[in-house]
mmCIF file with all atom_site columns, C-alpha atoms in Angstrom:
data_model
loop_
_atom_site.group_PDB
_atom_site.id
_atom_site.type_symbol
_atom_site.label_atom_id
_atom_site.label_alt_id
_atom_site.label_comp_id
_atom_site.label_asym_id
_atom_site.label_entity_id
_atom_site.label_seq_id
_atom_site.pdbx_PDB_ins_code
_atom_site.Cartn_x
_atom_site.Cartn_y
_atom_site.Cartn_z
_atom_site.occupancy
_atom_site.B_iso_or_equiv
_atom_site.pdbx_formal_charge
_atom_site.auth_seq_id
_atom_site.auth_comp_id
_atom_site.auth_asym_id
_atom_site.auth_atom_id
_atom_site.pdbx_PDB_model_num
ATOM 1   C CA . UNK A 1 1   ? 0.000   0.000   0.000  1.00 50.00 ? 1   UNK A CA 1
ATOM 2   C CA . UNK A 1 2   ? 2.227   2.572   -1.193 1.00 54.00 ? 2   UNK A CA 1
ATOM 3   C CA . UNK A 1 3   ? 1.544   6.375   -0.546 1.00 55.00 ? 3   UNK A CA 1
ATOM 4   C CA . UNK A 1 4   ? 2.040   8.186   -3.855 1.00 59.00 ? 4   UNK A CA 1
ATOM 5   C CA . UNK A 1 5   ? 2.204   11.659  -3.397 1.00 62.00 ? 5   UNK A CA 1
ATOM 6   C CA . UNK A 1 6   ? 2.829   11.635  0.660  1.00 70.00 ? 6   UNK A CA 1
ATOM 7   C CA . UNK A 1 7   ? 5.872   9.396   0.210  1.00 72.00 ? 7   UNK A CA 1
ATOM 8   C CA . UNK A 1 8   ? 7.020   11.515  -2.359 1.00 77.00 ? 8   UNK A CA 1
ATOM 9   C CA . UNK A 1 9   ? 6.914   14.512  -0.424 1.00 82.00 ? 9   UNK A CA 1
ATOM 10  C CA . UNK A 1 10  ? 8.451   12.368  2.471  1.00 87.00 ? 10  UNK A CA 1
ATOM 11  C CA . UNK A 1 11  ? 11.142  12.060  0.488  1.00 87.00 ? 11  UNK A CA 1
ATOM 12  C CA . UNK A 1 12  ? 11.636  15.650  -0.681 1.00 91.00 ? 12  UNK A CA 1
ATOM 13  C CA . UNK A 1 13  ? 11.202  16.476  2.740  1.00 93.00 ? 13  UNK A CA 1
ATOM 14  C CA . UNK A 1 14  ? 14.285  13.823  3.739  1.00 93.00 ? 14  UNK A CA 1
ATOM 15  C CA . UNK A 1 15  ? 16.315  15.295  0.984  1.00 94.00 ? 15  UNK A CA 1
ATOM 16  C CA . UNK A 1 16  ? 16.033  18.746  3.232  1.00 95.00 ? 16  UNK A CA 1
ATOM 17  C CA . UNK A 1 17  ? 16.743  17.436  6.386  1.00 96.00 ? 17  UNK A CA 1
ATOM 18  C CA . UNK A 1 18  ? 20.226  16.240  4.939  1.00 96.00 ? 18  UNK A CA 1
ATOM 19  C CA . UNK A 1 19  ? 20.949  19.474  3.732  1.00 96.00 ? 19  UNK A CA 1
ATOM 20  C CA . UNK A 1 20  ? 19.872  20.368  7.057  1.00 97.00 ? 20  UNK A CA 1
ATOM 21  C CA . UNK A 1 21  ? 22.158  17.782  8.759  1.00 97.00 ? 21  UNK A CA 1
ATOM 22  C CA . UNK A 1 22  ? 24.996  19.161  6.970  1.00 97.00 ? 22  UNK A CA 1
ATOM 23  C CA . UNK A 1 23  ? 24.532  22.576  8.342  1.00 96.00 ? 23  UNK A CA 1
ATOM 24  C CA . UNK A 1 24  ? 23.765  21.741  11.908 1.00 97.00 ? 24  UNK A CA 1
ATOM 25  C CA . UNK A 1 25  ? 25.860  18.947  12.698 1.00 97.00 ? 25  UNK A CA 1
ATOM 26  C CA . UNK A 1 26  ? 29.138  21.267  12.195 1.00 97.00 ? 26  UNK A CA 1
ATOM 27  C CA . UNK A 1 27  ? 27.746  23.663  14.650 1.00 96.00 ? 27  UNK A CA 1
ATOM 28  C CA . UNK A 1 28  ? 26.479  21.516  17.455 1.00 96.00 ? 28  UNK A CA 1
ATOM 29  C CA . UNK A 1 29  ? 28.415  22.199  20.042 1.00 96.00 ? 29  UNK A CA 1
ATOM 30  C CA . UNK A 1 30  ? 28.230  25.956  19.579 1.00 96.00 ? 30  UNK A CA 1
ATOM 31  C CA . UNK A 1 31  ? 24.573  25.425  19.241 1.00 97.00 ? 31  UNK A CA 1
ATOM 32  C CA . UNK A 1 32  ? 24.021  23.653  22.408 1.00 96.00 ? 32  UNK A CA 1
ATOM 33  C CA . UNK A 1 33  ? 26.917  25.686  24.520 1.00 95.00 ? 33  UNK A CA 1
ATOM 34  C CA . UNK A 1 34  ? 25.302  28.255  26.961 1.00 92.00 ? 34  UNK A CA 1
ATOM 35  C CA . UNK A 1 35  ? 25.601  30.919  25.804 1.00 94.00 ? 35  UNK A CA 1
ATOM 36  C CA . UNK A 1 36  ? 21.565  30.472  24.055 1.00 94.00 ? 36  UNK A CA 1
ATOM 37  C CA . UNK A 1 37  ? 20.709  32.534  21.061 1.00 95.00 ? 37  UNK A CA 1
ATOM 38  C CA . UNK A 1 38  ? 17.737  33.010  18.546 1.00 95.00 ? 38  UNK A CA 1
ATOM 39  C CA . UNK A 1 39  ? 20.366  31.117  15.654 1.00 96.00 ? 39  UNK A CA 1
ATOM 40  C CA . UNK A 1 40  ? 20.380  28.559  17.658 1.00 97.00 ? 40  UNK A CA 1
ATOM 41  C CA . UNK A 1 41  ? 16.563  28.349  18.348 1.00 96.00 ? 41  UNK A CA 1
ATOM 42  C CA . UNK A 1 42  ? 15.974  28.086  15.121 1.00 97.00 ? 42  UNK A CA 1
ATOM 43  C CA . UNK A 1 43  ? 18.409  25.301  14.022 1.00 97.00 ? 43  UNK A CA 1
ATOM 44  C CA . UNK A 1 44  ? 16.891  23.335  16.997 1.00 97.00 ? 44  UNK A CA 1
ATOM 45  C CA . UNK A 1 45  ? 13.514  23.786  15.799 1.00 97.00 ? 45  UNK A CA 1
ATOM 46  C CA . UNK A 1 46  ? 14.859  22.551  12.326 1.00 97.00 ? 46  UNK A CA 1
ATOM 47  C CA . UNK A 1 47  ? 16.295  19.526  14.213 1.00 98.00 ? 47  UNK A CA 1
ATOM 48  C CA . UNK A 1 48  ? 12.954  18.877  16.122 1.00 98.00 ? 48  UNK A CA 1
ATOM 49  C CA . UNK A 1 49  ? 11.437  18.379  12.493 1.00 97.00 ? 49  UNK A CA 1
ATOM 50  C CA . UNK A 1 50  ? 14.166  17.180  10.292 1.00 97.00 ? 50  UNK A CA 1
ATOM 51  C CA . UNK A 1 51  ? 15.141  14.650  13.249 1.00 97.00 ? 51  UNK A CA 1
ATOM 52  C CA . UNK A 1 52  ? 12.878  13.810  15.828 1.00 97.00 ? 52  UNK A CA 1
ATOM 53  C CA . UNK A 1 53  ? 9.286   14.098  14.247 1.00 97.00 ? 53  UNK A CA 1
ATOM 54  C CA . UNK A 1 54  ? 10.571  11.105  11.820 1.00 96.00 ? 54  UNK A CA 1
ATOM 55  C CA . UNK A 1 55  ? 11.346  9.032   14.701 1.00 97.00 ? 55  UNK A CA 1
ATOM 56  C CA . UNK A 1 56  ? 7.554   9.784   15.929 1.00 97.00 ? 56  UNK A CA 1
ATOM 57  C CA . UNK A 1 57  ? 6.324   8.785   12.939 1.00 96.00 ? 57  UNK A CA 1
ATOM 58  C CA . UNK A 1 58  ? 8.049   5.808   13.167 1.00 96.00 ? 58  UNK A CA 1
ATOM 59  C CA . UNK A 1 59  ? 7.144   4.870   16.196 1.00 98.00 ? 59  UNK A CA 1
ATOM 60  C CA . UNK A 1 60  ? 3.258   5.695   15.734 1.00 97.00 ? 60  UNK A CA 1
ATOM 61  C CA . UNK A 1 61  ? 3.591   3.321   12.538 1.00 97.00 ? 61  UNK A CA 1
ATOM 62  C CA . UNK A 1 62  ? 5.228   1.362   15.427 1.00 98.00 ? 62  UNK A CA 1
ATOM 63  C CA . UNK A 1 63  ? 2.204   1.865   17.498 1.00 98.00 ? 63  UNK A CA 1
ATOM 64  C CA . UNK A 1 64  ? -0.088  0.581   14.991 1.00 98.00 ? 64  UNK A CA 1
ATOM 65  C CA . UNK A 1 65  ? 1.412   -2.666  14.662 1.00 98.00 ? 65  UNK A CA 1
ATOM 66  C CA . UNK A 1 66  ? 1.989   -3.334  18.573 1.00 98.00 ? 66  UNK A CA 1
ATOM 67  C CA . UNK A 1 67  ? -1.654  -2.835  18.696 1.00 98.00 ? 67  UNK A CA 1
ATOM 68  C CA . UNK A 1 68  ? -2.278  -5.567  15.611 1.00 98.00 ? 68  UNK A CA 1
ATOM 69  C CA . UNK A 1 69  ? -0.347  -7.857  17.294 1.00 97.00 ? 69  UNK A CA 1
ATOM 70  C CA . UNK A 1 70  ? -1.367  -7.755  20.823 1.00 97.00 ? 70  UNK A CA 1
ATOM 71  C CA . UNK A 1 71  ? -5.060  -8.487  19.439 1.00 97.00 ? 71  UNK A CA 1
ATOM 72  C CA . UNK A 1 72  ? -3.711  -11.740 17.999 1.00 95.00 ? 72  UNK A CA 1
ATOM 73  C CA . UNK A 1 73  ? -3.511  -10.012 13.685 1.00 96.00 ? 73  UNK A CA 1
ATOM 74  C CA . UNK A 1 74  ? -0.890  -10.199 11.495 1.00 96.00 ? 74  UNK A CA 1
ATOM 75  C CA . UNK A 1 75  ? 0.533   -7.051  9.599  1.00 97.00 ? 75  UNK A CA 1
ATOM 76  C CA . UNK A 1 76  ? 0.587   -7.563  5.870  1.00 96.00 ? 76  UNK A CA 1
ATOM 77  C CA . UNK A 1 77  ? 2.087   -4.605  5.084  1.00 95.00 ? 77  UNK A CA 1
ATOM 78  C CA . UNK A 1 78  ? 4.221   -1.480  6.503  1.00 94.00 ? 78  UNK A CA 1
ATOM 79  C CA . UNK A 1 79  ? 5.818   1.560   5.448  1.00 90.00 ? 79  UNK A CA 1
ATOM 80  C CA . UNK A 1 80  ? 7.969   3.977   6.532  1.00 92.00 ? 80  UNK A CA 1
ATOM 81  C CA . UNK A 1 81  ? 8.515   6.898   4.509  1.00 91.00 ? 81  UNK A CA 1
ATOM 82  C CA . UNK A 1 82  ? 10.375  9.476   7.293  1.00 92.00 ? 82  UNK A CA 1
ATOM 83  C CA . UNK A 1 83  ? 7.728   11.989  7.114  1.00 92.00 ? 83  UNK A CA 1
ATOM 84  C CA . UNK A 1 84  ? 5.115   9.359   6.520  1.00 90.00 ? 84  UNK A CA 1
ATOM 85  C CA . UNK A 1 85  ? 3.826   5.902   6.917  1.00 91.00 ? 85  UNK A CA 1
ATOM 86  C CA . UNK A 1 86  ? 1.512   2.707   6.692  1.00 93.00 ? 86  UNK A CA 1
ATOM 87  C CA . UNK A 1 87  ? 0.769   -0.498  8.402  1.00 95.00 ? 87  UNK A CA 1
ATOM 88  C CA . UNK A 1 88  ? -1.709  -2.280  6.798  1.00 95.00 ? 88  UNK A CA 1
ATOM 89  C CA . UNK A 1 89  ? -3.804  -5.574  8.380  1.00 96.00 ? 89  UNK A CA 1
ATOM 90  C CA . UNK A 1 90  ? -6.684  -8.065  7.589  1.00 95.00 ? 90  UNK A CA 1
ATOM 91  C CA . UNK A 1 91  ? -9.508  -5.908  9.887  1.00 94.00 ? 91  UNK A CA 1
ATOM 92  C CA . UNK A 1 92  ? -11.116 -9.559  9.564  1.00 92.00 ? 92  UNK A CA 1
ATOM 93  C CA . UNK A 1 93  ? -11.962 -11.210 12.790 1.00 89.00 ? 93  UNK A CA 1
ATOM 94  C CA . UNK A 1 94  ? -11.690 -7.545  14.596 1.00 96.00 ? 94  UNK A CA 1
ATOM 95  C CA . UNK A 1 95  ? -14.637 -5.526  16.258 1.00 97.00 ? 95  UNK A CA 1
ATOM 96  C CA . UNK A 1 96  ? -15.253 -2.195  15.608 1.00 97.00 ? 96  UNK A CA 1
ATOM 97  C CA . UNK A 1 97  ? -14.191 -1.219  18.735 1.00 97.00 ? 97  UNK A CA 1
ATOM 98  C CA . UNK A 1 98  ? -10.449 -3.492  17.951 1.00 97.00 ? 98  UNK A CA 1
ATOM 99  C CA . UNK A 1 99  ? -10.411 -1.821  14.825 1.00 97.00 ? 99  UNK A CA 1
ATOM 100 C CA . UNK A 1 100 ? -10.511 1.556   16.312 1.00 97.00 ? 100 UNK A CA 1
ATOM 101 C CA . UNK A 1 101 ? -8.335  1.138   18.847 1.00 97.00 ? 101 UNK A CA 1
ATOM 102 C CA . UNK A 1 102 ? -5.885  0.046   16.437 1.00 97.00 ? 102 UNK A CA 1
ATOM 103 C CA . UNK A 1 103 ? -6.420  3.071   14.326 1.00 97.00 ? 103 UNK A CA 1
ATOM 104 C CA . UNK A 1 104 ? -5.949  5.272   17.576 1.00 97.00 ? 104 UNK A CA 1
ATOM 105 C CA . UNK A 1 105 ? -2.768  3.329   18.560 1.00 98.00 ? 105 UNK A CA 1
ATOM 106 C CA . UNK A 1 106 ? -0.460  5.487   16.373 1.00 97.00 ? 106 UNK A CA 1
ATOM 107 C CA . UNK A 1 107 ? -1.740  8.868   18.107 1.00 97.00 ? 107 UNK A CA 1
ATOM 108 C CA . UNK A 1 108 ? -1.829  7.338   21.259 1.00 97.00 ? 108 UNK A CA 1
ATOM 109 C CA . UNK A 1 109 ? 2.117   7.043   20.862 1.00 98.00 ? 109 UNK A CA 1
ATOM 110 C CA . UNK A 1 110 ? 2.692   10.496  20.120 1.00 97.00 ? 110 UNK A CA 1
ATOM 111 C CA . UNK A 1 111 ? 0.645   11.373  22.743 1.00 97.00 ? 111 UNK A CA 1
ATOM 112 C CA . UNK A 1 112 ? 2.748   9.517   25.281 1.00 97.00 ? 112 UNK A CA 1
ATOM 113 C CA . UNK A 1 113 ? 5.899   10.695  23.144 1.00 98.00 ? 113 UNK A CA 1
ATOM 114 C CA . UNK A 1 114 ? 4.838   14.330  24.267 1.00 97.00 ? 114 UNK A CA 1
ATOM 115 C CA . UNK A 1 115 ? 4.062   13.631  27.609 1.00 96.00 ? 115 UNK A CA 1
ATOM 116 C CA . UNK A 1 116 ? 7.592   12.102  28.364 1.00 97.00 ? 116 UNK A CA 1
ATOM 117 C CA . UNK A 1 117 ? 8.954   15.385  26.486 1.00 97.00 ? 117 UNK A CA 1
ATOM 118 C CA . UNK A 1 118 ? 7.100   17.744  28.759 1.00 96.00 ? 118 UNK A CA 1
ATOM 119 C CA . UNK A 1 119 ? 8.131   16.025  32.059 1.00 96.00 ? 119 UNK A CA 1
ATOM 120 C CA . UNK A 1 120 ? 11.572  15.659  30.989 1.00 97.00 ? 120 UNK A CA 1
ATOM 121 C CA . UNK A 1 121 ? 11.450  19.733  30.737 1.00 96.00 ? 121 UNK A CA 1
ATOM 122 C CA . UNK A 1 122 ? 9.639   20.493  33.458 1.00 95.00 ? 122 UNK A CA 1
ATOM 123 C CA . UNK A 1 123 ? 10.422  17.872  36.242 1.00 95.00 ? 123 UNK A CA 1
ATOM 124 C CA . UNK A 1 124 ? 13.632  16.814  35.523 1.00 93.00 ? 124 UNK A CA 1
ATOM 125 C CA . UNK A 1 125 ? 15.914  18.101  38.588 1.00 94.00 ? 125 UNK A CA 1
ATOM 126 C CA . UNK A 1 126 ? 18.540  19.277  37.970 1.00 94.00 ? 126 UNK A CA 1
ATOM 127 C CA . UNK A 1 127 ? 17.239  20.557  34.684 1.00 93.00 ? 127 UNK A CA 1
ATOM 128 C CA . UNK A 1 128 ? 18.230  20.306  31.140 1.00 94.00 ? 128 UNK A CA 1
ATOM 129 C CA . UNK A 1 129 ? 20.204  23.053  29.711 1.00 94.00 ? 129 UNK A CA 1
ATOM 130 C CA . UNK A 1 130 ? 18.270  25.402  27.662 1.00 95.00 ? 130 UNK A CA 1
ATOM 131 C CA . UNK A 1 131 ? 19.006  24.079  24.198 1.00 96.00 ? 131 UNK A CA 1
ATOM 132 C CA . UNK A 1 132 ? 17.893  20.512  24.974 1.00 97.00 ? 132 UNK A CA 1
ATOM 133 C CA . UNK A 1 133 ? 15.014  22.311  26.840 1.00 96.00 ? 133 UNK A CA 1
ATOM 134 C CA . UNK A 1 134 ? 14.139  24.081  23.415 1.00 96.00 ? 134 UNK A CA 1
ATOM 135 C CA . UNK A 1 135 ? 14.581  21.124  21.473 1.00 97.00 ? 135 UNK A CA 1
ATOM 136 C CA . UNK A 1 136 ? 12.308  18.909  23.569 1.00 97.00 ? 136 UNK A CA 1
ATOM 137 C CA . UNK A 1 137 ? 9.419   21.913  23.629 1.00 96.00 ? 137 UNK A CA 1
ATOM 138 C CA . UNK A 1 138 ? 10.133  21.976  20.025 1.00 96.00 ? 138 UNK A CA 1
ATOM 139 C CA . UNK A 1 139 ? 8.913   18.746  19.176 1.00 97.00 ? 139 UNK A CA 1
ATOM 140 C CA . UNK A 1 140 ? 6.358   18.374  21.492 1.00 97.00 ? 140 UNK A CA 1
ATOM 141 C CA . UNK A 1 141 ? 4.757   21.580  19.167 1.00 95.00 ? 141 UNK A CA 1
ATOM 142 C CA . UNK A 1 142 ? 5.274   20.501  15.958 1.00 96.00 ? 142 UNK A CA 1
ATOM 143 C CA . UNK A 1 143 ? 4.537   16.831  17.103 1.00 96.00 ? 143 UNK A CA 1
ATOM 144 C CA . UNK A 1 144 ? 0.936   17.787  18.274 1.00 95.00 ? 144 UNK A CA 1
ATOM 145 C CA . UNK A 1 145 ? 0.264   20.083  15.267 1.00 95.00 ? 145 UNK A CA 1
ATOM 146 C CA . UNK A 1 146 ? 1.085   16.997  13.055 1.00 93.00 ? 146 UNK A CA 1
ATOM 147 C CA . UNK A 1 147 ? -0.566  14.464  15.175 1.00 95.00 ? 147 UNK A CA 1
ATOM 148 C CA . UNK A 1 148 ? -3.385  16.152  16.457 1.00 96.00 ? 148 UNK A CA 1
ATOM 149 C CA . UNK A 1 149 ? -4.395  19.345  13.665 1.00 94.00 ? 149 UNK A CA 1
ATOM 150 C CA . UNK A 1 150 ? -2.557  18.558  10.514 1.00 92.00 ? 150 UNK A CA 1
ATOM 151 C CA . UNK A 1 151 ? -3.230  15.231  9.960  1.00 92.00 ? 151 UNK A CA 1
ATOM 152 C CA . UNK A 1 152 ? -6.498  14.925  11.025 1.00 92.00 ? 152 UNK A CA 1
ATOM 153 C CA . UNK A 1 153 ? -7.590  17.799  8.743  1.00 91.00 ? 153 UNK A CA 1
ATOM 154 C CA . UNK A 1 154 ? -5.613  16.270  5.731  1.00 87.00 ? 154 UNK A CA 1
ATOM 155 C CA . UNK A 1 155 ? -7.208  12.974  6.013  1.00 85.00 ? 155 UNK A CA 1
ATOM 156 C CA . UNK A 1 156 ? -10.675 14.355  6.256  1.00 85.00 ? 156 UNK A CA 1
ATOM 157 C CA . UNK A 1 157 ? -10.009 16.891  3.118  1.00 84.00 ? 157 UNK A CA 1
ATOM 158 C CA . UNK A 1 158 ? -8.219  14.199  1.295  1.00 80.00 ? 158 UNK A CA 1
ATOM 159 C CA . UNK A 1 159 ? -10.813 11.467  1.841  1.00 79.00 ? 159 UNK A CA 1
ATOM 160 C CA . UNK A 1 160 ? -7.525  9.232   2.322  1.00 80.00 ? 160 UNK A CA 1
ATOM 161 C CA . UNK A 1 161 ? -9.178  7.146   4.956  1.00 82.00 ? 161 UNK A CA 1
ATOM 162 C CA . UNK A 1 162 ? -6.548  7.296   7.314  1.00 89.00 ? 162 UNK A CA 1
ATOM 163 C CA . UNK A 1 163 ? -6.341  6.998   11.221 1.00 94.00 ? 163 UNK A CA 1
ATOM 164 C CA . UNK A 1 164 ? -8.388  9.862   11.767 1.00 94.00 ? 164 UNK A CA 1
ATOM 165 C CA . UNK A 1 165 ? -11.133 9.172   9.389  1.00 93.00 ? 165 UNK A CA 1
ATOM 166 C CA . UNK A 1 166 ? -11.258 5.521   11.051 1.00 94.00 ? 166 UNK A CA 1
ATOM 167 C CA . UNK A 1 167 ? -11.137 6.994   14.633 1.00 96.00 ? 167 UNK A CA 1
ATOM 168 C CA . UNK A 1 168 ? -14.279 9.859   13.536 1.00 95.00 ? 168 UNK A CA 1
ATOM 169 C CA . UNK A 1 169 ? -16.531 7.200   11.611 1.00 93.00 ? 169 UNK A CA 1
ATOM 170 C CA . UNK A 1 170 ? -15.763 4.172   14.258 1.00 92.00 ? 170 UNK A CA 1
ATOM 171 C CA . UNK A 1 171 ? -18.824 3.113   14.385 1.00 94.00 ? 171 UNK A CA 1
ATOM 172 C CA . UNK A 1 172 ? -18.480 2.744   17.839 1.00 96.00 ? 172 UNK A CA 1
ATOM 173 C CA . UNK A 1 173 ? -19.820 6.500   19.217 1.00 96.00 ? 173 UNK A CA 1
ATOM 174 C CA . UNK A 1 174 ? -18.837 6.216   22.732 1.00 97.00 ? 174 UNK A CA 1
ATOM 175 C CA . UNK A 1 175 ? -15.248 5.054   21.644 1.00 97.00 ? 175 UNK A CA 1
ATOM 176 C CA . UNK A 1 176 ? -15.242 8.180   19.051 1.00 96.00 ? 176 UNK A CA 1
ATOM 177 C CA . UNK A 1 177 ? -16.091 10.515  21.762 1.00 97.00 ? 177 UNK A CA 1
ATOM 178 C CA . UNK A 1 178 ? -13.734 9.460   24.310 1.00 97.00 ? 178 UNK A CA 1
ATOM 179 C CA . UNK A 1 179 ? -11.022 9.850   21.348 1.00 96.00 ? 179 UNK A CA 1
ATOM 180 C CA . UNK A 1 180 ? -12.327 13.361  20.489 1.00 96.00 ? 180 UNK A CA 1
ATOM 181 C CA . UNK A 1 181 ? -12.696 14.773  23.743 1.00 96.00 ? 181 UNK A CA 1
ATOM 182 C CA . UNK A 1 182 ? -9.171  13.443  24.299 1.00 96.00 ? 182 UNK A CA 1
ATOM 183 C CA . UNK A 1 183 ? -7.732  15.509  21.113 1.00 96.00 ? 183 UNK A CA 1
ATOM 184 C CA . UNK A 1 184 ? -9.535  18.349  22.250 1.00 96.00 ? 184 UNK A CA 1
ATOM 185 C CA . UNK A 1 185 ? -8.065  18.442  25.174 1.00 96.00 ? 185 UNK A CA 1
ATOM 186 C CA . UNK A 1 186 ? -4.592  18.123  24.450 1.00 95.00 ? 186 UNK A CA 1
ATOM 187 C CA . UNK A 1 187 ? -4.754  20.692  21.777 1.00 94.00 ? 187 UNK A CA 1
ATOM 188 C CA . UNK A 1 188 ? -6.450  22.825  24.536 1.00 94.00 ? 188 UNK A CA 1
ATOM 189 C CA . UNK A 1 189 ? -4.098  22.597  26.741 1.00 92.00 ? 189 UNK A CA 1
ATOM 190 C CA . UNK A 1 190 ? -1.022  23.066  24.117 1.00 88.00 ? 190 UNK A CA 1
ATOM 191 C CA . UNK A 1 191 ? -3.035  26.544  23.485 1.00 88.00 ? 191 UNK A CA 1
ATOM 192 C CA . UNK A 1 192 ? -3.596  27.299  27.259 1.00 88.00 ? 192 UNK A CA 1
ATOM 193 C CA . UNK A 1 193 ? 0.552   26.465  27.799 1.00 80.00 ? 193 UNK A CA 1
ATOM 194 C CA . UNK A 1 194 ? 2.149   28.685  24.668 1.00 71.00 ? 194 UNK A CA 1
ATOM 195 C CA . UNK A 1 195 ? 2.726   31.977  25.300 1.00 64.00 ? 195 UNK A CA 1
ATOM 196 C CA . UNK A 1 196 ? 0.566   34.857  24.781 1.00 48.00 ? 196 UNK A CA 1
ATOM 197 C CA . UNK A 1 197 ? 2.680   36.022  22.298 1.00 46.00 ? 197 UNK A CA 1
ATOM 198 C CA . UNK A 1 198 ? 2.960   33.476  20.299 1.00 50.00 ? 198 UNK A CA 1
ATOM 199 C CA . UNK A 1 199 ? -0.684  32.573  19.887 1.00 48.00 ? 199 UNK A CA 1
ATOM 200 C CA . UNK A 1 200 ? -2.913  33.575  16.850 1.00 46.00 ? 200 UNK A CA 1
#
């Protein structure tokens, strides 16, 4: 099940992050030294997407198939495209509610993948310096945009019947609303914690 056009921007997308690699990884040290500057805030927010949202995606393609398994399937198919991804499976022999949860299991990863971020920044004693700070509160912003806002809304537009279209049209109402109210209230809270400034 191959993506077309989304692995093909996955891999336009990988061509940039090794043009990115090749600035960044001369300048690392400078960029994570203490003395913290807006250069280096935005090279680390380039390395949050170049580097670290393609090992979420990973992961929630990672997610999916965990889930597969653990319910007894088998995973005919998988994909990993950097940027993007598939797992595919035989929904035979599933409920609607193992079907859904399946579909949910790749968010549910980044959701726990942002969670582990944010306490790593903000509980971690003594704390991080500020670059790895940045980095980590990086990622956890452009992983919920993708996760929870941007993907979603593509595979709605799209019609692509992704996760999110599987998740909204369950069957399964009370399972769709927990999921809902759940991405609701992350994104919620991501609003309530950026700063004034930097909301629309």
């Amino acid at each position: 099940m191959p993506l077309g056009g989304f692995g093909l921007l996955s891999f336009f997308y990988l061509f940039l992050g090794v043009r990115f690699l090749f600035q960044f990884v001369p300048r690392r040290k400078q960029i994570f030294d203490n003395n913290f500057t807006p250069y280096d805030r935005s090279m680390l927010g380039q390395a949050a997407f170049f580097v670290l949202l393609p090992v979420s995606v990973g992961l929630h393609e990672l997610g999916h198939a965990a889930a597969i398994w653990l319910m007894g399937g088998k995973v005919l198919d998988f994909g990993f495209y950097f940027f993007s991804g598939f797992v595919s499976y035989d929904p035979r022999g599933f409920s609607l509610v193992q079907q859904t949860l399946i579909a949910f299991a790749g968010t549910f990863v980044n959701l726990v993948l942002i969670v582990i971020a944010l306490a790593v920044v903000f509980l971690k004693r003594p704390p991080l310096r500020a670059p790895w700070n940045e980095l980590l509160l990086q990622f956890v912003f452009i992983s919920g945009i993708n996760a929870l806002i941007f993907y979603p809304a593509l595979d709605l537009v799209l019609g692509i019947s992704g996760d999110w279209s599987q998740m909204y049209q369950s069957g399964v109402p009370w399972l769709t609303a927990v999921i809902v109210i759940t991405q609701v209230a992350f994104i919620a809270a991501g609003w309530w914690g950026m700063p004034a400034g930097s909301r629309w």
